[in-house]
Short mmCIF file of C-alpha atoms and ligand atoms in Angstrom, two decimals:
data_model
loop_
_atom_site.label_atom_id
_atom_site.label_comp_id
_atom_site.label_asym_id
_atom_site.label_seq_id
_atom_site.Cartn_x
_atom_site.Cartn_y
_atom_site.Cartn_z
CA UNK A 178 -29.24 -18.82 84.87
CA UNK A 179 -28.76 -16.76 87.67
CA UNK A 180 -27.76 -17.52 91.06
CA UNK A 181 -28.79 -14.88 94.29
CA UNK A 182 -25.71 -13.52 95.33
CA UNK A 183 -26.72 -14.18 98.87
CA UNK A 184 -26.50 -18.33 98.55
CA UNK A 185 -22.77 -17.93 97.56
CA UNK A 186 -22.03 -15.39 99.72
CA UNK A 187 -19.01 -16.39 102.16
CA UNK A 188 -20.38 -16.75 105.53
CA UNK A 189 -18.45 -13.64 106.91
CA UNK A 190 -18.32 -11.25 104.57
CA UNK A 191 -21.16 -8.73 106.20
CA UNK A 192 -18.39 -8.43 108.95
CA UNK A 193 -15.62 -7.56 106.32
CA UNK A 194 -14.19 -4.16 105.47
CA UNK A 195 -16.11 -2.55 103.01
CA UNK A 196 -13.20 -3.15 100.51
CA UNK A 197 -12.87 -6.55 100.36
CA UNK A 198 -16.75 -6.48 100.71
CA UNK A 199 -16.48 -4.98 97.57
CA UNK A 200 -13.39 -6.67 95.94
CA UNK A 201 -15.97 -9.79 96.54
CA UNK A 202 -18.73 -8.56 94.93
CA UNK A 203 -16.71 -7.90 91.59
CA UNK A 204 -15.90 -11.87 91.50
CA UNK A 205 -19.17 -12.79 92.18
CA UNK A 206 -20.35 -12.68 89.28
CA UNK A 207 -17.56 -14.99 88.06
CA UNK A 208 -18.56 -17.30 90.96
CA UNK A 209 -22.03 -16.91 89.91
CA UNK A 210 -21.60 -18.14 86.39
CA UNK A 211 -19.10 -20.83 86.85
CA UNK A 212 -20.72 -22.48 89.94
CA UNK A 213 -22.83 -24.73 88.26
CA UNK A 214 -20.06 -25.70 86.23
CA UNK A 215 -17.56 -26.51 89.05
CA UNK A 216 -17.94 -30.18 88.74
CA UNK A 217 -17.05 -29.50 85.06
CA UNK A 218 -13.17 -28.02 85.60
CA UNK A 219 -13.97 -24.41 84.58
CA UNK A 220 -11.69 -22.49 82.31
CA UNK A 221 -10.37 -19.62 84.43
CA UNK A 222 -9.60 -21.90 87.45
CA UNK A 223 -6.06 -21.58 86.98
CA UNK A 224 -4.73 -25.30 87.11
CA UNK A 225 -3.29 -26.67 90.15
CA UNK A 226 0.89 -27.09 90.49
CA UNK A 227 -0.15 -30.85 91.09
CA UNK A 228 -2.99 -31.49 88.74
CA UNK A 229 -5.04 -34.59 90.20
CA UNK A 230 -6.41 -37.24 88.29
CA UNK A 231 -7.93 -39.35 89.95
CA UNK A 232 -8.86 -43.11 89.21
CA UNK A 233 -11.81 -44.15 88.26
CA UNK A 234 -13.80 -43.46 91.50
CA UNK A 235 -14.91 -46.58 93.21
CA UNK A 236 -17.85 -45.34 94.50
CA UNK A 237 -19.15 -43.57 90.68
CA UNK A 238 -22.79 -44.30 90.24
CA UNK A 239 -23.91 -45.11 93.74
CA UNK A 240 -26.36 -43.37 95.78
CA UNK A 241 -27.10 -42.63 99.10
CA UNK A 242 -29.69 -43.98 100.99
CA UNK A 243 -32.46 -41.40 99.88
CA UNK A 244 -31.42 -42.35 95.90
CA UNK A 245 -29.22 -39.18 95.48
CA UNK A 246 -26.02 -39.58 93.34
CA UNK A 247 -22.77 -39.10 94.81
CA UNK A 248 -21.53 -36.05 93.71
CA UNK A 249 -18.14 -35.87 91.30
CA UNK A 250 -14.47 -36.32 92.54
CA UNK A 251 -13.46 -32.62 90.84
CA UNK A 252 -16.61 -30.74 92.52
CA UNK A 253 -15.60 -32.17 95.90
CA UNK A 254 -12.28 -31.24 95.57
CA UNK A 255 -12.50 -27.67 94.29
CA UNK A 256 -15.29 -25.86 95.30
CA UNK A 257 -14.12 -26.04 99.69
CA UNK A 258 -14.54 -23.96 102.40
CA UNK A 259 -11.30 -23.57 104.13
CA UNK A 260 -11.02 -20.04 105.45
CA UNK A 261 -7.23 -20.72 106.48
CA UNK A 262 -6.25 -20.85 103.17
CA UNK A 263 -8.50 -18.32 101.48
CA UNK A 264 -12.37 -17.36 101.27
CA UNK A 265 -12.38 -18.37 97.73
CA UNK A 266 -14.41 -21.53 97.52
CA UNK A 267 -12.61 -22.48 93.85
CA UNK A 268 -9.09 -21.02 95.18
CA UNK A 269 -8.66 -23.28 97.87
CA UNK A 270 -7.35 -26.12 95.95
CA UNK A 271 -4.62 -23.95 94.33
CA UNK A 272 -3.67 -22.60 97.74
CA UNK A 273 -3.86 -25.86 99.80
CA UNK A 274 -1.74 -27.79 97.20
CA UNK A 275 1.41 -27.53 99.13
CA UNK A 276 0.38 -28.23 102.59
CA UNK A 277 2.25 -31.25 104.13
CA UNK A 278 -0.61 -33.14 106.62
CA UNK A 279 2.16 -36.11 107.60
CA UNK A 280 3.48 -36.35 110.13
CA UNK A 281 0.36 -35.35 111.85
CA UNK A 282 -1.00 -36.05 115.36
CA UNK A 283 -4.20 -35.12 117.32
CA UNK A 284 -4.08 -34.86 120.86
CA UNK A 285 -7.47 -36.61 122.98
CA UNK A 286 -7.50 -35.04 125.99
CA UNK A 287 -9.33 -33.16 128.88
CA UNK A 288 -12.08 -34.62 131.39
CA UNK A 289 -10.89 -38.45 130.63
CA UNK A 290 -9.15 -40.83 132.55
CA UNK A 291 -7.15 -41.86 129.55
CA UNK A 292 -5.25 -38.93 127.63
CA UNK A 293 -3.47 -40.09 124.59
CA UNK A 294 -1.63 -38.65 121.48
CA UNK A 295 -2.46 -40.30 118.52
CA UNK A 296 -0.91 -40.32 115.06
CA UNK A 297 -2.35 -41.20 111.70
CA UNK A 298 -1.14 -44.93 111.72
CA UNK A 299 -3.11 -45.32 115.31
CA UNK A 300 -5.77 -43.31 114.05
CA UNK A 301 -6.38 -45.47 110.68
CA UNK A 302 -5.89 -48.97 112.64
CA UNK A 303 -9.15 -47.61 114.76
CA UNK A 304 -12.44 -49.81 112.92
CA UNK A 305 -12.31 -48.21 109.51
CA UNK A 306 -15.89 -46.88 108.38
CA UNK A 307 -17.17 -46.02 104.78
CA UNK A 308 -20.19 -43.58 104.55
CA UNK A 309 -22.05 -41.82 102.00
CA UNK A 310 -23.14 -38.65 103.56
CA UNK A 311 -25.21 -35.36 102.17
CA UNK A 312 -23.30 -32.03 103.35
CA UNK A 313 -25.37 -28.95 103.49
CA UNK A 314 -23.75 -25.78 103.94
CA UNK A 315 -25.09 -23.01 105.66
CA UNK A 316 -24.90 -20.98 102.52
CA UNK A 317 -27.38 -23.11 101.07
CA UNK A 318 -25.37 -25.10 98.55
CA UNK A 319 -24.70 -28.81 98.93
CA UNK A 320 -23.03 -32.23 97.83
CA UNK A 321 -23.16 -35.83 98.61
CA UNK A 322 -19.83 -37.30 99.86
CA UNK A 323 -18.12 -40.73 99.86
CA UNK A 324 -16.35 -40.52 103.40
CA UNK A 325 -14.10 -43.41 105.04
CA UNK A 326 -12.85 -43.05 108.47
CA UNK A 327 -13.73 -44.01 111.86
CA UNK A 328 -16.86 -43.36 114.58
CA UNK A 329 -15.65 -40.48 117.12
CA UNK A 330 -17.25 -43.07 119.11
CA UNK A 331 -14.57 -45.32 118.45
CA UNK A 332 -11.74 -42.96 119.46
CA UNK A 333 -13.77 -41.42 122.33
CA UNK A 334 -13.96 -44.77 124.06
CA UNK A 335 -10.21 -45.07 123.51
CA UNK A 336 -9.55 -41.82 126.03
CA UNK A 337 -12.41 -43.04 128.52
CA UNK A 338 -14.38 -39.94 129.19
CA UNK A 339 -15.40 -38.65 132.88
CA UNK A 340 -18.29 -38.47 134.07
CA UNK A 341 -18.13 -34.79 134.06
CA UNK A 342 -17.17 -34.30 130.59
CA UNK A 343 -20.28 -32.74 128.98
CA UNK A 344 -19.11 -31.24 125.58
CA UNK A 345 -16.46 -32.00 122.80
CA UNK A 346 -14.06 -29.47 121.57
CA UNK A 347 -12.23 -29.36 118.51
CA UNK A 348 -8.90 -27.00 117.35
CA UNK A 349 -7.21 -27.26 113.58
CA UNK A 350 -3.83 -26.76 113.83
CA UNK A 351 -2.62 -23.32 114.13
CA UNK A 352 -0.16 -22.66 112.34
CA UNK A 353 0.39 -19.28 110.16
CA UNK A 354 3.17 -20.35 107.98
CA UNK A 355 1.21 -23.47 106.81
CA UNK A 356 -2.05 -21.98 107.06
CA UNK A 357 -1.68 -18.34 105.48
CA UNK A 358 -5.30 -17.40 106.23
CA UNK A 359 -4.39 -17.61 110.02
CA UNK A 360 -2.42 -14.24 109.40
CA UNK A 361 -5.91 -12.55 108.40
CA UNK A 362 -6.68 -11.53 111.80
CA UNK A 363 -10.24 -10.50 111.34
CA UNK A 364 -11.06 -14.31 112.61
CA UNK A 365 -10.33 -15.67 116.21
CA UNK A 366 -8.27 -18.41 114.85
CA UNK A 367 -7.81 -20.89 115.29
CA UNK A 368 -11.17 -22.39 113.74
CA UNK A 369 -12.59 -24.31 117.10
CA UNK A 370 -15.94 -26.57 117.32
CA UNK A 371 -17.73 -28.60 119.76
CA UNK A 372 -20.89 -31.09 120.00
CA UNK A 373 -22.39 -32.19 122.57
CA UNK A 374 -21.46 -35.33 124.38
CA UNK A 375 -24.27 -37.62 122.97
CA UNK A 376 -23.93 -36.12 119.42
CA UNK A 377 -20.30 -36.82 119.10
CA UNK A 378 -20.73 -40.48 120.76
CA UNK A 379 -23.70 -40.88 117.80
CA UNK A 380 -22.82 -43.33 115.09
CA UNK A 381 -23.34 -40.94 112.17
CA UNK A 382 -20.93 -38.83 113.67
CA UNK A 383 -17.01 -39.70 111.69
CA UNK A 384 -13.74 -38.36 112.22
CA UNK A 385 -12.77 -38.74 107.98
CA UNK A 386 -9.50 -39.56 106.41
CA UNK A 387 -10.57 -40.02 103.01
CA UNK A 388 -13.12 -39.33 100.78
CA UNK A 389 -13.89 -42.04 97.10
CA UNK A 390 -11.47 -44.25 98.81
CA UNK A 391 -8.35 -41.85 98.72
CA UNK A 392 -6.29 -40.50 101.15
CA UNK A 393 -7.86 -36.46 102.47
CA UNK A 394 -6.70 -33.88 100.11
CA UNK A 395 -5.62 -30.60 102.01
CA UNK A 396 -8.59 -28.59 100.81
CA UNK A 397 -10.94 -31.18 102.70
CA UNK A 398 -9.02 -31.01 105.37
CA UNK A 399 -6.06 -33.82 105.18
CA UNK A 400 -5.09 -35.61 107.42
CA UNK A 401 -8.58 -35.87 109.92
CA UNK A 402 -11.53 -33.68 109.56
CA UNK A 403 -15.06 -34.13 111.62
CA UNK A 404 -18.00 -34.68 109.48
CA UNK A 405 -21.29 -34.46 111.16
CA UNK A 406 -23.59 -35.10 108.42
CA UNK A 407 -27.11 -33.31 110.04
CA UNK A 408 -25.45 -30.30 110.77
CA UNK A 409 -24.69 -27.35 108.50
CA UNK A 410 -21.24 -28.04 107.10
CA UNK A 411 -19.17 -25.23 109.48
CA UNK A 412 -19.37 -27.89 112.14
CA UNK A 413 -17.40 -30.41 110.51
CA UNK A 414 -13.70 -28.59 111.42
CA UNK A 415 -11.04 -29.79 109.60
CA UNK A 416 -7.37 -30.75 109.79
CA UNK A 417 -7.93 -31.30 113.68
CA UNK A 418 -5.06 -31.55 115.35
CA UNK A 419 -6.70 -31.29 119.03
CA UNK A 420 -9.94 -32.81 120.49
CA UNK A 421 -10.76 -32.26 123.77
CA UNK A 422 -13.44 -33.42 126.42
CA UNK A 423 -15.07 -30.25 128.82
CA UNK A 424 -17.89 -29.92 130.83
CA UNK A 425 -19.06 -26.28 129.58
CA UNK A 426 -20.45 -25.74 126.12
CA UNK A 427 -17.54 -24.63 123.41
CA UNK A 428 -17.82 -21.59 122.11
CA UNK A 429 -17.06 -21.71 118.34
CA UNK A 430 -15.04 -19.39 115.79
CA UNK A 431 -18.25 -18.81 114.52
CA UNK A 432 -20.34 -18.12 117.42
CA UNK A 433 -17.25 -15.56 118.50
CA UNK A 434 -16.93 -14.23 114.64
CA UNK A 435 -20.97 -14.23 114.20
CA UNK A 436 -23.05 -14.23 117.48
CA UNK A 437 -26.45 -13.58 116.10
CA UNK A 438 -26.00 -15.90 112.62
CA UNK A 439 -24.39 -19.06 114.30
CA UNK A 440 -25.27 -20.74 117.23
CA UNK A 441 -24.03 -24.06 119.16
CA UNK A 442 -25.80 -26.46 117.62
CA UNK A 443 -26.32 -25.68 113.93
CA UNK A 444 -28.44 -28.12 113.20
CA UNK A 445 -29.96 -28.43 109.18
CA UNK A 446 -33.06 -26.54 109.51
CA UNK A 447 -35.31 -25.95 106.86
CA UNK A 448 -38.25 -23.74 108.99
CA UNK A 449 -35.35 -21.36 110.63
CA UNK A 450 -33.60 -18.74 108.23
CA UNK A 451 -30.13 -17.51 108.15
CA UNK A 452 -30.90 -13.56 109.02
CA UNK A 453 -30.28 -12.87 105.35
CA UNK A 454 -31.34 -16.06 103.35
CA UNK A 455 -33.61 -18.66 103.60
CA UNK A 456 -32.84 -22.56 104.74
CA UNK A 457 -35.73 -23.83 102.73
CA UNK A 458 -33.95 -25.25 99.77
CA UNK A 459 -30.30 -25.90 98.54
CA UNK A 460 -28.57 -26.41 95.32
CA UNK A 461 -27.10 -29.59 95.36
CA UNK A 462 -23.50 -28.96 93.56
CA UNK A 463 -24.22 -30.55 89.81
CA UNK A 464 -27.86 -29.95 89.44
CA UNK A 465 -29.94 -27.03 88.09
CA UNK A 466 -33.26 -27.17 89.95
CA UNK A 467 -33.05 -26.29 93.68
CA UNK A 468 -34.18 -28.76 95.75
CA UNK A 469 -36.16 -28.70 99.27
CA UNK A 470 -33.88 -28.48 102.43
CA UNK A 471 -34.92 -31.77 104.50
CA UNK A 472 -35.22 -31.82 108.50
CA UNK A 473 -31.91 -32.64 109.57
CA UNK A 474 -30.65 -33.05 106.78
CA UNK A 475 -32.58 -35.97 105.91
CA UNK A 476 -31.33 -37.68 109.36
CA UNK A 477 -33.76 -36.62 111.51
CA UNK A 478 -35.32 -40.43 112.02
CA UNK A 479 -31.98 -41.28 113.39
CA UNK A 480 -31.12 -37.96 115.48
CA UNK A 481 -33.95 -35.99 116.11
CA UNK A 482 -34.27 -37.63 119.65
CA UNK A 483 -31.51 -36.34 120.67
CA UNK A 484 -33.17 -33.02 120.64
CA UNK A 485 -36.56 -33.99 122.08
CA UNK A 486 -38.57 -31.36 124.16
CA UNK A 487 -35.58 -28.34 123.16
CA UNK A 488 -36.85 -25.65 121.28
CA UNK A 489 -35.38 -25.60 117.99
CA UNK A 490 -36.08 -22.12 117.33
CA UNK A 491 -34.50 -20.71 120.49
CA UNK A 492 -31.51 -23.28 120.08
CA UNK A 493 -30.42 -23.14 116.47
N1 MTE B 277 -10.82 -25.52 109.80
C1 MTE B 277 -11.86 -25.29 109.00
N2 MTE B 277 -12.81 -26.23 108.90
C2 MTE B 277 -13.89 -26.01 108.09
C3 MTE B 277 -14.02 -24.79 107.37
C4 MTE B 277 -12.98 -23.84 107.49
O1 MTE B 277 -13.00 -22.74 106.90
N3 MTE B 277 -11.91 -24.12 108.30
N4 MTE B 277 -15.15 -24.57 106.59
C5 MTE B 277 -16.36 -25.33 106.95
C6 MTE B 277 -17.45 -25.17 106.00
S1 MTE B 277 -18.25 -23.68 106.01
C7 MTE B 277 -17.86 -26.20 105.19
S2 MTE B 277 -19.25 -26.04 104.24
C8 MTE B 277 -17.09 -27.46 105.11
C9 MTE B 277 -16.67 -27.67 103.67
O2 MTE B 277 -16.03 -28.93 103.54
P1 MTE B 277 -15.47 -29.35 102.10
O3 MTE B 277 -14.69 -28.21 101.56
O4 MTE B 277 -14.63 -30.55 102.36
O5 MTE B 277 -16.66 -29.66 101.24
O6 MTE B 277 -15.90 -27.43 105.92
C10 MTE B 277 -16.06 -26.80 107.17
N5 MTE B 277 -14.85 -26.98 107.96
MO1 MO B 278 -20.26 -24.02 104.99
#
C-alpha cells in the first residue's frame, strides 16, 4: 500500500528551506507506512509522558448522518495538525502533552455593542451542543468527529454585533513559551481566521470544548477551538483565545503564508484542485479505499445558499 506523498504532505512545506524540505521527505516514508495504522497506536510513536486511556467512548458505534462511523478516540487524538507545536501530524500529541489550557479566557470584542471577556465556566454554561461532524483536510485526508460545545451563534448574540460588523476574526493565543512552534518564524503567527458574518451566525458552525464527551485535549486545541464542518479543516483555529467582530475581510495565516494555495473562504470542494493535488477524493483516517470528496463536505443542502450566485472557482 502506498500512499502519494503529496496527500500527506504538510500544507507548507513547498515554502520551507530546502533542508527541512528534505529532512521531511526522509520521514515520509515512515508517515507513509504507518498512516493507515494511526488509529492502531503504531510502534515507533514514542508513548506519551501521560498515556491516555480513555473510557469506553460514549459515542463508539454511531454514525453520522450520511451512515459513516465515527472515527476512533486514538486516531483523533494523534494524528493533529497543530503547527505551534510541531509539523509532525503523529508528534503533536507528545509535544502538546504539557500545555496547561486552564485558566483560559477568550476575549469577544470589536464592532459590538457588548464586549465581554469570557472564561471557560461562562463559556460551558452557554446551551451545550453535541455534533457528529466529518473534517476534511485540505491535504486530502479525513475523520468523523464527536464534538460538544456551543453555536458561535450562541456566543455572538451574547456580544450584540453592529450593524457594521461584516466578518469574524479569530487569534490562538500567542504565546512562545507555551507554544514552541511560535519561535519558528517562517509563519506570521499567530495562526488567525475569519468567516463571514452569516457563516459564523450558521448553526453548523461550533466553538468545541470536547470531543467523545471529554474535556479538549491540547493537540485538538484545549480549551475552545472553531470547527466549521464544510470547510477544509485549516479554518477551524484552535485554542482561541480572541474573537473579534470587523467589517473588512480577515486575512488569514494562511492566505499571508500561502497566497495562491489558500483563499478566504476554503470551502470543501471537490471540482477545484489544490495547485499540486487533487480535491476529488479523501482517505477517511481508518479505511483503505479512498473515497469521493462530497460538495461541501456533504453540507451543501444546508449551506450552499449562502454562496448563491458567487463564483466558486474565482472565490475558493
Ligand atoms: N491554531 C491552529 N489551529 C489549527 C491548525 C494549526 O496548525 N494551528 N491546524 C488546522 C488544520 S490544517 C486542521 S486539518 C485541523 C486539525 O484538527 P485536529 O488535529 O483536531 O484533527 O486543525 C486546524 N486548526
Ligand atoms: Mo488541515
Amino acid at each position: 500500500m502506498k500512499i502519494p506523498s503529496s496527500e500527506i504532505t504538510p500544507e507548507h512545506i513547498y515554502h520551507a528551506r530546502p533542508q527541512s524540505r528534505r529532512r521531511f521527505l526522509q520521514t515520509a516514508g515512515l508517515v507513509a507506512g504507518g498512516a493507515l495504522l494511526s488509529a492502531c497506536a503504531p510502534s515507533y510513536v514514542e508513548p506519551s509522558p501521560t498515556p491516555i486511556k480513555p473510557e469506553k467512548p460514549v459515542t463508539a458505534g454511531q454514525t453520522d448522518e450520511l451512515g459513516d462511523a465515527i472515527t476512533g478516540y486514538d486516531a483523533i487524538t494523534n494524528y493533529n495538525n497543530f503547527y505551534e507545536f510541531t509539523t509532525d501530524k503523529q508528534a503533536v500529541a507528545r509535544l502538546s502533552a504539557g500545555f496547561v489550557a486552564e485558566p483560559w479566557k477568550v476575549q469577544v470584542g470589536g464592532l459590538v455593542n457588548n464586549p465581554k471577556t469570557f472564561d471557560l465556566d461562562e463559556l460551558r454554561k452557554i446551551t451545550p451542543v453535541e455534533r457528529i461532524y466529518r473534517m476534511r483536510c485540505v491535504e486530502a485526508w479525513s475523520m468523523v468527529i464527536p464534538w460538544s460545545g456551543l453555536t458561535l451563534n450562541r456566543l455572538l448574540k451574547l456580544v450584540d454585533p453592529k450593524s457594521e460588523a461584516k466578518y469574524v476574526r479569530f487569534e490562538t493565543l500567542l504565546d512562545p513559551t507555551r507554544l514552541p512552534g511560535q519561535r519558528d518564524r517562517s509563519f506570521p503567527w499567530p495562526y488567525v481566521e475569519g468567516l463571514r458574518l452569516d457563516e459564523a451566525m450558521h448553526d453548523l458552525t461550533i466553538l468545541a470544548t470536547g470531543i467523545y464527551g471529554k474535556p479538549l485535549l491540547p493537540q485538538n486545541g484545549a480549551p475552545i477551538r472553531l470547527v466549521v464542518p464544510w470547510k477544509y479543516g485549516f479554518k477551524s483555529i484552535k485554542s482561541i483565545t480572541k474573537i473579534e467582530l470587523v467589517a473588512d475581510e480577515p486575512v488569514s495565516l494562511w492566505m499571508k503564508s500561502g497566497p495562491s494555495e489558500y483563499g478566504f473562504y476554503s470551502n470543501v470542494n471537490p471540482d477545484v484542485s489544490h495547485p499540486r493535488w487533487s480535491q476529488s477524493s479523501e482517505r477517511r483516517i481508518g479505511e483503505v479505499i479512498r473515497r469521493r470528496t462530497l460538495m461541501f463536505n456533504g453540507y451543501a443542502d444546508q449551506v450552499a445558499s449562502l454562496y448563491a450566485g458567487m463564483d466558486l472557482r474565482k472565490n475558493y
